[in-house]
PDB file of N, CA, C and O in Angstrom:
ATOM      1  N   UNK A 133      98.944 113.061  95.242  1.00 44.00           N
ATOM      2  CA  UNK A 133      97.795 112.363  95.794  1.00 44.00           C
ATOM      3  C   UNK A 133      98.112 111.925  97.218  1.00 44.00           C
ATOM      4  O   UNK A 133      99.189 111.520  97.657  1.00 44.00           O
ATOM      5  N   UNK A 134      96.807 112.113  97.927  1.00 50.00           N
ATOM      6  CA  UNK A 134      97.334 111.700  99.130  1.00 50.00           C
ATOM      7  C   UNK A 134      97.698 109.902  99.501  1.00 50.00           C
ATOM      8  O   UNK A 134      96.914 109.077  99.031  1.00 50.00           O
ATOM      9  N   UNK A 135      98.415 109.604 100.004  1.00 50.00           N
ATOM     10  CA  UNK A 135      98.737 108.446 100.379  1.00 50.00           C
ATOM     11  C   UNK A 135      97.564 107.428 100.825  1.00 50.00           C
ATOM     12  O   UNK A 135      97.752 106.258 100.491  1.00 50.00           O
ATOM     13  N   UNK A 136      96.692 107.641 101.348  1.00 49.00           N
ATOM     14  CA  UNK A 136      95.485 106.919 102.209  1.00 49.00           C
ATOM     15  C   UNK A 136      94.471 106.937 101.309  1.00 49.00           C
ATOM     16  O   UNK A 136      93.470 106.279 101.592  1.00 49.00           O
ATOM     17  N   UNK A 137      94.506 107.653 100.099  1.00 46.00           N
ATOM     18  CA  UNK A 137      93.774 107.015  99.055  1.00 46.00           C
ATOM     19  C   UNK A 137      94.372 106.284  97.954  1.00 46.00           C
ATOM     20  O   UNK A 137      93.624 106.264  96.976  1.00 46.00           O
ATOM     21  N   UNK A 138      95.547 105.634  97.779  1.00 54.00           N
ATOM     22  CA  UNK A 138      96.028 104.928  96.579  1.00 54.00           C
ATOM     23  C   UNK A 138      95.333 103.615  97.134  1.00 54.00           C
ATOM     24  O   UNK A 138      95.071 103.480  98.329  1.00 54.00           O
ATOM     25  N   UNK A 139      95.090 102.772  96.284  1.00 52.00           N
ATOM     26  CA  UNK A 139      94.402 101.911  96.401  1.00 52.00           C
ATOM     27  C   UNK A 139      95.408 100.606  95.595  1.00 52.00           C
ATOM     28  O   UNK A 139      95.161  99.438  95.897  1.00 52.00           O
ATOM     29  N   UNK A 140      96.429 100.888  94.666  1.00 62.00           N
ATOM     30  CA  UNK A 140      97.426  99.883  94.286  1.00 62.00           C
ATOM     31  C   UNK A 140      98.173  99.076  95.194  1.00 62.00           C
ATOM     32  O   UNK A 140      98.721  98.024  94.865  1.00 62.00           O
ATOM     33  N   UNK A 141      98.199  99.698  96.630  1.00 82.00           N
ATOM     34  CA  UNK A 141      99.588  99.276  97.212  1.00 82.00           C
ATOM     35  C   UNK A 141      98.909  98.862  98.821  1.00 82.00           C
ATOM     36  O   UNK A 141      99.465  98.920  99.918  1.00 82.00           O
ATOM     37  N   UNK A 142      97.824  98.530  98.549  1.00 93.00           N
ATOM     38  CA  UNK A 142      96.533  98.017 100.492  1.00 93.00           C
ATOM     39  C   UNK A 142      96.343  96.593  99.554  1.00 93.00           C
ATOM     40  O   UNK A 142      96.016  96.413  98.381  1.00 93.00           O
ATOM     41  N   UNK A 143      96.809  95.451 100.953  1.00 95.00           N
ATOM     42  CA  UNK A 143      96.485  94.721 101.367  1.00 95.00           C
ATOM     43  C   UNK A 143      95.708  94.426 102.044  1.00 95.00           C
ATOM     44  O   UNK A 143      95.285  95.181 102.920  1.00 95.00           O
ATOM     45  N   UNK A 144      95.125  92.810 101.781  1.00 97.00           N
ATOM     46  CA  UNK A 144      93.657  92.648 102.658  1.00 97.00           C
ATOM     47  C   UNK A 144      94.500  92.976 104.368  1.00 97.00           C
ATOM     48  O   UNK A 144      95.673  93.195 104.672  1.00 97.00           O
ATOM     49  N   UNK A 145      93.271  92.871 105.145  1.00 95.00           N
ATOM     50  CA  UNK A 145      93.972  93.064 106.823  1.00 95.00           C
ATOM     51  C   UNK A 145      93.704  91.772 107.358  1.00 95.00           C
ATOM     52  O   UNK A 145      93.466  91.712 108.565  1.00 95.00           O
ATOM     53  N   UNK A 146      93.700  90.768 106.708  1.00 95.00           N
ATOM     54  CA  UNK A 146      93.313  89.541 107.571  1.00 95.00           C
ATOM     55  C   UNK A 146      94.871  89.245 107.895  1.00 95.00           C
ATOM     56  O   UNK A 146      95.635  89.582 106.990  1.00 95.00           O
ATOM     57  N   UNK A 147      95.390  88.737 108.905  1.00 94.00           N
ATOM     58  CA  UNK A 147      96.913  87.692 109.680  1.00 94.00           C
ATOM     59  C   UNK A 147      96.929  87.203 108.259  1.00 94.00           C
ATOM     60  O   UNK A 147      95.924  87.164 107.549  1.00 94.00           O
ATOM     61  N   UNK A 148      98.411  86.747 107.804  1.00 95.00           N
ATOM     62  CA  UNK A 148      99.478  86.919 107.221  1.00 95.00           C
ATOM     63  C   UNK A 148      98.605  86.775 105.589  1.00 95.00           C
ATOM     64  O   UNK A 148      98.959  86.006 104.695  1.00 95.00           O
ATOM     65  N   UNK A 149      97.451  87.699 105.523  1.00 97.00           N
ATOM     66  CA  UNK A 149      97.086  87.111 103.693  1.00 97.00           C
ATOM     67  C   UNK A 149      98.542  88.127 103.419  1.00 97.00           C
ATOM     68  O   UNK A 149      99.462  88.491 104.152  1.00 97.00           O
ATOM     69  N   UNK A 150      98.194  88.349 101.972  1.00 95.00           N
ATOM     70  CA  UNK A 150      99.401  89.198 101.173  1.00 95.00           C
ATOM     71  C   UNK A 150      98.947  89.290 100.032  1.00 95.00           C
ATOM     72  O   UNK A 150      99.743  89.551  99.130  1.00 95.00           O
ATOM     73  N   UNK A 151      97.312  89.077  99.674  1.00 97.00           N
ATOM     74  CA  UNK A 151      96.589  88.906  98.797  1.00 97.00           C
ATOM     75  C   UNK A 151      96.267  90.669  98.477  1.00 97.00           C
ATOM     76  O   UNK A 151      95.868  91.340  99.429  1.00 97.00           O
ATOM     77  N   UNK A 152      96.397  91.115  97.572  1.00 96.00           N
ATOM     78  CA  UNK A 152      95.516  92.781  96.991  1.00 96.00           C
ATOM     79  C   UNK A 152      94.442  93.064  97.773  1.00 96.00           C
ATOM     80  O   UNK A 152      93.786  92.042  97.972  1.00 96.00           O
ATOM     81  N   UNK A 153      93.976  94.063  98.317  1.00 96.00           N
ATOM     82  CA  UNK A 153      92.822  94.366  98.903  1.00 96.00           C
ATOM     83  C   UNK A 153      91.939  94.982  97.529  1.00 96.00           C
ATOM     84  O   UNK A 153      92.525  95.655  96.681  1.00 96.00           O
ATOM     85  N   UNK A 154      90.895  94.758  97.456  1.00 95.00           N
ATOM     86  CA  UNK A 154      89.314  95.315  96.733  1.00 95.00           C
ATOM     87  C   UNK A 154      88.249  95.453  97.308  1.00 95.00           C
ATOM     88  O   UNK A 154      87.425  96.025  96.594  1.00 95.00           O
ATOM     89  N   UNK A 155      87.652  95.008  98.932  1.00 96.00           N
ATOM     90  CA  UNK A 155      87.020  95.478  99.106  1.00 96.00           C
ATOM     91  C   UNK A 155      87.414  96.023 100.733  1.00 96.00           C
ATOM     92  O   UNK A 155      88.291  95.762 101.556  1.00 96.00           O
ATOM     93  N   UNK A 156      86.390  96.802 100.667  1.00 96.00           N
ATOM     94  CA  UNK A 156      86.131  97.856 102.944  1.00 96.00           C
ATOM     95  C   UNK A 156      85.154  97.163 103.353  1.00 96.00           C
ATOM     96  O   UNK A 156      84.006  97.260 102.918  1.00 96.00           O
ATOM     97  N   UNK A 157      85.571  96.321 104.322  1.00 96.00           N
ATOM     98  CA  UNK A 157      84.350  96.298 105.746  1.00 96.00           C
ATOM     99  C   UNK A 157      84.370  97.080 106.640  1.00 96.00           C
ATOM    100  O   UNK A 157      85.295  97.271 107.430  1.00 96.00           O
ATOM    101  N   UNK A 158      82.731  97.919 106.566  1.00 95.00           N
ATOM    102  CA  UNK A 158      82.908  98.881 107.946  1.00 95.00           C
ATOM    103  C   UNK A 158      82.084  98.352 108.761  1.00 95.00           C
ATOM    104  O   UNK A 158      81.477  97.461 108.166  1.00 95.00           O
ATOM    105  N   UNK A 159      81.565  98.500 110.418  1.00 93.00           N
ATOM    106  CA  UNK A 159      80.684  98.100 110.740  1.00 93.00           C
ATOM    107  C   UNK A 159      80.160  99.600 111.703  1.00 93.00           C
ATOM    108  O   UNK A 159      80.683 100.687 111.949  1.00 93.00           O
ATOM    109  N   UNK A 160      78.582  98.795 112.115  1.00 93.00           N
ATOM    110  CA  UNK A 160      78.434  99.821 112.937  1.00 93.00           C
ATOM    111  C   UNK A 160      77.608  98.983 114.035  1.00 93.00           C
ATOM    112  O   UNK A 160      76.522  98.411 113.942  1.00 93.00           O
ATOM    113  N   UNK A 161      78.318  99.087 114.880  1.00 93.00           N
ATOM    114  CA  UNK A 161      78.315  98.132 116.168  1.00 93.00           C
ATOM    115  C   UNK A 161      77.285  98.646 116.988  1.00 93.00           C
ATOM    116  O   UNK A 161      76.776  97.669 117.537  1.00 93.00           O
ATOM    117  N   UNK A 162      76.564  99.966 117.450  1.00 95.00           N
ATOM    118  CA  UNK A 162      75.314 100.149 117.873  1.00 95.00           C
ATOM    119  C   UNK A 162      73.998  99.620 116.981  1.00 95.00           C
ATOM    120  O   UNK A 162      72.895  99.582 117.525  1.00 95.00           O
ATOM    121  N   UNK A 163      74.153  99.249 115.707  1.00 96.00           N
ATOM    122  CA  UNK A 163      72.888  98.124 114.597  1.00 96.00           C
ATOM    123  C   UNK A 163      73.101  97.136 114.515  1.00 96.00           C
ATOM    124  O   UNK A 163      72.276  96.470 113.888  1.00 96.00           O
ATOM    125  N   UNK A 164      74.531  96.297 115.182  1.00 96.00           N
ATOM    126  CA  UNK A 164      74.921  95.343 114.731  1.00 96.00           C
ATOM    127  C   UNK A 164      74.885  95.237 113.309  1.00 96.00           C
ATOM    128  O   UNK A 164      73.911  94.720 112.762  1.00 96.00           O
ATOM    129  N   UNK A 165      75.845  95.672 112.665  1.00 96.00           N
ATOM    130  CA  UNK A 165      75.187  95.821 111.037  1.00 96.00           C
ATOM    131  C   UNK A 165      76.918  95.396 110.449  1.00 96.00           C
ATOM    132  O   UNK A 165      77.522  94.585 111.151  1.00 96.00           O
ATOM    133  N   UNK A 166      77.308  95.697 109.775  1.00 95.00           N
ATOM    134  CA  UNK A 166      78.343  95.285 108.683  1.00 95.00           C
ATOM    135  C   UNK A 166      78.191  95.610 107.465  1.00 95.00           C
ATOM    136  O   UNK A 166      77.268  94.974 106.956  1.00 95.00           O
ATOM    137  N   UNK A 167      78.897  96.612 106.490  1.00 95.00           N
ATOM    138  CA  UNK A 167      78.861  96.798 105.534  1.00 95.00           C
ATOM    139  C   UNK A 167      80.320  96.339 104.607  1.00 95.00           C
ATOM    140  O   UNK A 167      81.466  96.272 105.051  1.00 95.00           O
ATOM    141  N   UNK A 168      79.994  96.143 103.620  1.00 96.00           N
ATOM    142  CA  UNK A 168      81.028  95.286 102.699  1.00 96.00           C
ATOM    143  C   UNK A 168      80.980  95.760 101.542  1.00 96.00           C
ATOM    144  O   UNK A 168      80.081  95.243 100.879  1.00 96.00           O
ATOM    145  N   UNK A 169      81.938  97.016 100.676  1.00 95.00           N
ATOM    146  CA  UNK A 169      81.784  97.660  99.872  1.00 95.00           C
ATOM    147  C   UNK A 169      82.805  97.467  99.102  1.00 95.00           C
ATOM    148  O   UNK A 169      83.452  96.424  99.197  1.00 95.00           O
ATOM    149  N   UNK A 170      83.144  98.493  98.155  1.00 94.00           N
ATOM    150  CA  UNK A 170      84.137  98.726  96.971  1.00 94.00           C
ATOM    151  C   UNK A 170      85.494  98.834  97.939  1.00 94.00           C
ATOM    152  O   UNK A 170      85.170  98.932  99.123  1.00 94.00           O
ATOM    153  N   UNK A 171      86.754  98.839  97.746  1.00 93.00           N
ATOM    154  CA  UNK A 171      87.588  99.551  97.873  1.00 93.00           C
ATOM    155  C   UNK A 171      87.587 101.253  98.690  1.00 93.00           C
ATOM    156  O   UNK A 171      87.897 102.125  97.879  1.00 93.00           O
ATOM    157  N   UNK A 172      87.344 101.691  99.864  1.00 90.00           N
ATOM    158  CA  UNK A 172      87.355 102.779 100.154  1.00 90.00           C
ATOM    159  C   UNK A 172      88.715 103.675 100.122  1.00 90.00           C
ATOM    160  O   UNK A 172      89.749 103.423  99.503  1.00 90.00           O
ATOM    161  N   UNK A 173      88.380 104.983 101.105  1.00 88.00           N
ATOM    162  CA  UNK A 173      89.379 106.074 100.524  1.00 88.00           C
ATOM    163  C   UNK A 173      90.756 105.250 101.686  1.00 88.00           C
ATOM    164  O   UNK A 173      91.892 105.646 101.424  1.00 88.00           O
ATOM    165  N   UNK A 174      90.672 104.411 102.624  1.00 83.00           N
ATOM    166  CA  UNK A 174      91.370 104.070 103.466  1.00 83.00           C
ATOM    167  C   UNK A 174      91.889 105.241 104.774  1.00 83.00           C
ATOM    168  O   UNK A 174      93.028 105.216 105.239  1.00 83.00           O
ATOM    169  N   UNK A 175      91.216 105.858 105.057  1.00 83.00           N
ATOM    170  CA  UNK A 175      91.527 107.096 105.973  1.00 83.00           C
ATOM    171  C   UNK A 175      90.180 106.433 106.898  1.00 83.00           C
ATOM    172  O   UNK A 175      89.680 107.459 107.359  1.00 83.00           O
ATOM    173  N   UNK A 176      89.564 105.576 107.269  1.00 86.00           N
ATOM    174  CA  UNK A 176      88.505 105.061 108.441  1.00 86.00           C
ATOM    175  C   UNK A 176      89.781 104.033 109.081  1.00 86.00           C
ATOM    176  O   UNK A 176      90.425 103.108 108.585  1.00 86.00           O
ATOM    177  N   UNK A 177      89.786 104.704 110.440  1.00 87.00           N
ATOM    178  CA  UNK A 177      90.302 103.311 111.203  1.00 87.00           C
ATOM    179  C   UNK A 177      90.029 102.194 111.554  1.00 87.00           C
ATOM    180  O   UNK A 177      90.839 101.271 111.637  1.00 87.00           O
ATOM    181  N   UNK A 178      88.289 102.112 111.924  1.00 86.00           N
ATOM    182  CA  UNK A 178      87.589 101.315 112.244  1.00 86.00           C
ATOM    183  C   UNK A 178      87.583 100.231 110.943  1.00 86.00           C
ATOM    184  O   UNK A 178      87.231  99.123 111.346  1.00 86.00           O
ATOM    185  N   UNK A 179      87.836 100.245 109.688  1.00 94.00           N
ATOM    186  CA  UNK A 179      87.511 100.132 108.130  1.00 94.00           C
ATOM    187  C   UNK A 179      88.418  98.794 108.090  1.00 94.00           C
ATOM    188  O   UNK A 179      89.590  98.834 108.466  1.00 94.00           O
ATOM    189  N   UNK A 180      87.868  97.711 107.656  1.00 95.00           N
ATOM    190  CA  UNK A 180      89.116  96.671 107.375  1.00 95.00           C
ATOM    191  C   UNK A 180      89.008  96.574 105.802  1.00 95.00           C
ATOM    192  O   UNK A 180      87.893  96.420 105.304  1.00 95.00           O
ATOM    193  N   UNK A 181      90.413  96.679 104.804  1.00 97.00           N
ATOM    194  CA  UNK A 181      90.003  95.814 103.727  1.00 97.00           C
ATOM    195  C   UNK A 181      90.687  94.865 103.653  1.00 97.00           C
ATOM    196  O   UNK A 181      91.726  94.581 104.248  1.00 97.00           O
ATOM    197  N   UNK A 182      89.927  94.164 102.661  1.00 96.00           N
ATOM    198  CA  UNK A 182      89.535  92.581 102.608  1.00 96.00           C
ATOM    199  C   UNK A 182      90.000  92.576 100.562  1.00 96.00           C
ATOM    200  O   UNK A 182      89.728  93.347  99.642  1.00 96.00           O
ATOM    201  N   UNK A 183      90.941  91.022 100.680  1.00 97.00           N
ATOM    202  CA  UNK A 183      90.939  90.666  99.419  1.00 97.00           C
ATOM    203  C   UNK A 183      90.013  90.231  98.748  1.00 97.00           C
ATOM    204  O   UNK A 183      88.982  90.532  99.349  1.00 97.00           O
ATOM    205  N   UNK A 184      89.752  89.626  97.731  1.00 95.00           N
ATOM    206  CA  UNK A 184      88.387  88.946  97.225  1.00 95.00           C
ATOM    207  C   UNK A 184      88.162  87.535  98.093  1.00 95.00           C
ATOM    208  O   UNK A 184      87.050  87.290  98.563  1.00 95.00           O
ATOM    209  N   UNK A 185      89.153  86.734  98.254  1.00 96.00           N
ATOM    210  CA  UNK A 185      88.792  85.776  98.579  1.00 96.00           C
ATOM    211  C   UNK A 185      88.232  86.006 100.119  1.00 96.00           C
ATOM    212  O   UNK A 185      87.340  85.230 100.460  1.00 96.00           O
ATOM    213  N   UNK A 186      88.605  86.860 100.953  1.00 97.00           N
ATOM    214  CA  UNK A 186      87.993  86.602 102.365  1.00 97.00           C
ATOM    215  C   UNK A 186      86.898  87.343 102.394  1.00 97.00           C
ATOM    216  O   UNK A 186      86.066  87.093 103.266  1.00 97.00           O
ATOM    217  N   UNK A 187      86.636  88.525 101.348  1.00 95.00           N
ATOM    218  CA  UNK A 187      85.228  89.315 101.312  1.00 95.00           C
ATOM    219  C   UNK A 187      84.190  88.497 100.838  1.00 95.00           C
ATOM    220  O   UNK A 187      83.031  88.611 101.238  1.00 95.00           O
ATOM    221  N   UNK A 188      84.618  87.540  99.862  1.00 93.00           N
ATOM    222  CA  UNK A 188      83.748  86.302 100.155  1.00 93.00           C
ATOM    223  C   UNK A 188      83.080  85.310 101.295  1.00 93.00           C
ATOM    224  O   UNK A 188      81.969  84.788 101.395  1.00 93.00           O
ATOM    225  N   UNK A 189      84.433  85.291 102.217  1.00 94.00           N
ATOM    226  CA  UNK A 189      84.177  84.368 103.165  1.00 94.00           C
ATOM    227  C   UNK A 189      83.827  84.997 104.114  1.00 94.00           C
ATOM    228  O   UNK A 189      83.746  84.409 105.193  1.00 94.00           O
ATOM    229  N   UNK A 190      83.412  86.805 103.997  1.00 92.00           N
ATOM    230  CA  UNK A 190      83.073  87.061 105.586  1.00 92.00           C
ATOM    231  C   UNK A 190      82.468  87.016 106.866  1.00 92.00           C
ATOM    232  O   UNK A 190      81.454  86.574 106.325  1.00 92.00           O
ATOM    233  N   UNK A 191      82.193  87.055 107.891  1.00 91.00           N
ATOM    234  CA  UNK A 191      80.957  86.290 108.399  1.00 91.00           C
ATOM    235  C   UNK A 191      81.259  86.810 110.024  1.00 91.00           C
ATOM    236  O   UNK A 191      82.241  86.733 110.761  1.00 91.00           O
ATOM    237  N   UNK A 192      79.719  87.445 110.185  1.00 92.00           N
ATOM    238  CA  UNK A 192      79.425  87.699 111.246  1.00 92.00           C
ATOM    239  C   UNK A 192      78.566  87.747 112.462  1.00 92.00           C
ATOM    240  O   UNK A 192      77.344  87.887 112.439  1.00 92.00           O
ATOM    241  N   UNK A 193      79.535  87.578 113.859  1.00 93.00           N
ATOM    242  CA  UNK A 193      78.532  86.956 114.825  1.00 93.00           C
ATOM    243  C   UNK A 193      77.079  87.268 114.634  1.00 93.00           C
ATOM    244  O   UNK A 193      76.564  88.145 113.942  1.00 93.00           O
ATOM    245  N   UNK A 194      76.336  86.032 115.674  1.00 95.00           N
ATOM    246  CA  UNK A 194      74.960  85.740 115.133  1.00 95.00           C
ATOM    247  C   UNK A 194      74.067  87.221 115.412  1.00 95.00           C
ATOM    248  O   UNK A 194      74.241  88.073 116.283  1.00 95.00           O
ATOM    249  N   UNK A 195      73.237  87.162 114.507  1.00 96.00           N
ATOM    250  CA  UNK A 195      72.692  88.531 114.748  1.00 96.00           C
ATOM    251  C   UNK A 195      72.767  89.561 114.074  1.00 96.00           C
ATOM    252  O   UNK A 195      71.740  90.184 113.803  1.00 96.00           O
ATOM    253  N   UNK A 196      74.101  90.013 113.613  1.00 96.00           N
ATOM    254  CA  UNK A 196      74.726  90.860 112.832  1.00 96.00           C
ATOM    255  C   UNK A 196      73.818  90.370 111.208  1.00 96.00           C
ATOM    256  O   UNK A 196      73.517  89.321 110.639  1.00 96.00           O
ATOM    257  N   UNK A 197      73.673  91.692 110.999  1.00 95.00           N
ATOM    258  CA  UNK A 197      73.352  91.815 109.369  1.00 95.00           C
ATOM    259  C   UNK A 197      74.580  92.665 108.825  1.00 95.00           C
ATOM    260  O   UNK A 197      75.203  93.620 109.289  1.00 95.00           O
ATOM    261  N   UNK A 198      74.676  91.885 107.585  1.00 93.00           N
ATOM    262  CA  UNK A 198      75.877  91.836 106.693  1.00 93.00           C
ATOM    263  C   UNK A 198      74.975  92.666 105.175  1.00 93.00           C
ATOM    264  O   UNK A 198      74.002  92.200 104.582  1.00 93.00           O
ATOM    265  N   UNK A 199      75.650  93.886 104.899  1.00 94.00           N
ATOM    266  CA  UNK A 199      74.961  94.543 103.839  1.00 94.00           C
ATOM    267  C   UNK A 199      75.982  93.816 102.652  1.00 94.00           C
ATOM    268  O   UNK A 199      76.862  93.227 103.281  1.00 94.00           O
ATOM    269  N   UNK A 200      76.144  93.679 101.506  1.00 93.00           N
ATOM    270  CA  UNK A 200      76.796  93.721 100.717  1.00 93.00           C
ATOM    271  C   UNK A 200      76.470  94.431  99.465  1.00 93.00           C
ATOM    272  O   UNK A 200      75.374  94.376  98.907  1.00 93.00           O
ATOM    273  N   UNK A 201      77.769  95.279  98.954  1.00 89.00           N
ATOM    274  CA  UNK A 201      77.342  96.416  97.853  1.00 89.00           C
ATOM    275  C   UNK A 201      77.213  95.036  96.380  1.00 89.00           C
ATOM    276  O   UNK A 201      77.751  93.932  96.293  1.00 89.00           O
ATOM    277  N   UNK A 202      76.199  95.824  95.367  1.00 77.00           N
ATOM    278  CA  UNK A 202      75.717  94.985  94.367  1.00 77.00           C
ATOM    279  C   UNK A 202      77.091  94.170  93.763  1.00 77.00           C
ATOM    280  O   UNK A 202      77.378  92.978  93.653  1.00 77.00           O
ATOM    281  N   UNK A 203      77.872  95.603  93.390  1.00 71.00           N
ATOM    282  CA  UNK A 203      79.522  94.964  92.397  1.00 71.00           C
ATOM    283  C   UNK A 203      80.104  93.824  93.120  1.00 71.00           C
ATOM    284  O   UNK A 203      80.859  93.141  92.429  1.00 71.00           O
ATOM    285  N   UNK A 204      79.843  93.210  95.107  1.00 66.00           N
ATOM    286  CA  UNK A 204      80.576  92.189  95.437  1.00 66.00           C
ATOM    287  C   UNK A 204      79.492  90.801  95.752  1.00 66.00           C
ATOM    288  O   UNK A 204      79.704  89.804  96.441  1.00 66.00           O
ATOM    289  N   UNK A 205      78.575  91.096  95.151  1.00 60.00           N
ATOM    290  CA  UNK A 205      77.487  89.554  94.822  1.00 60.00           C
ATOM    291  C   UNK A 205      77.973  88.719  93.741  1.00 60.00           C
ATOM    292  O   UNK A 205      78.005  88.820  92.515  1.00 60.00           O
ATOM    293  N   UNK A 206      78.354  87.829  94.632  1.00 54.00           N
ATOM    294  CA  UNK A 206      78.761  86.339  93.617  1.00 54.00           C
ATOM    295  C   UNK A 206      77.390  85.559  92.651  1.00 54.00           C
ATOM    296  O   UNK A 206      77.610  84.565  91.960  1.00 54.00           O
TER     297      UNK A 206
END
């Protein structure tokens, strides 16, 4: 399997968490938009993942719409 899809061994990308990653924020900066999904294949550079606790807390400048996939609604 390729390496950039195991999903056991990605950490969130926030400064020093060390928390499991579960979900991908991608954005797309010409809609101002933000998407917040499952776990992706990890091969997007642009792609941050995020543990549970900060995919909770994510939040973006004013303006920006924030999609969130159904499985990460609290």
């Amino acid at each position: 399997m390729d390496d950039s899809l195991r999903t056991e061994d990605r950490l969130c990308s926030k400064v020093t968490c060390t928390r499991e990653a579960v979900a991908t924020l991608t954005f797309d900066y010409g809609d101002q938009m933000a998407a917040l999904g499952p776990l992706g294949p990890g091969d997007d550079p642009q792609a941050r993942d995020l543990c549970a606790l900060h995919a909770e807390r994510v939040s973006m400048p004013a303006g920006w719409l924030v999609v969130r996939h159904e499985s990460l609604r609290s």
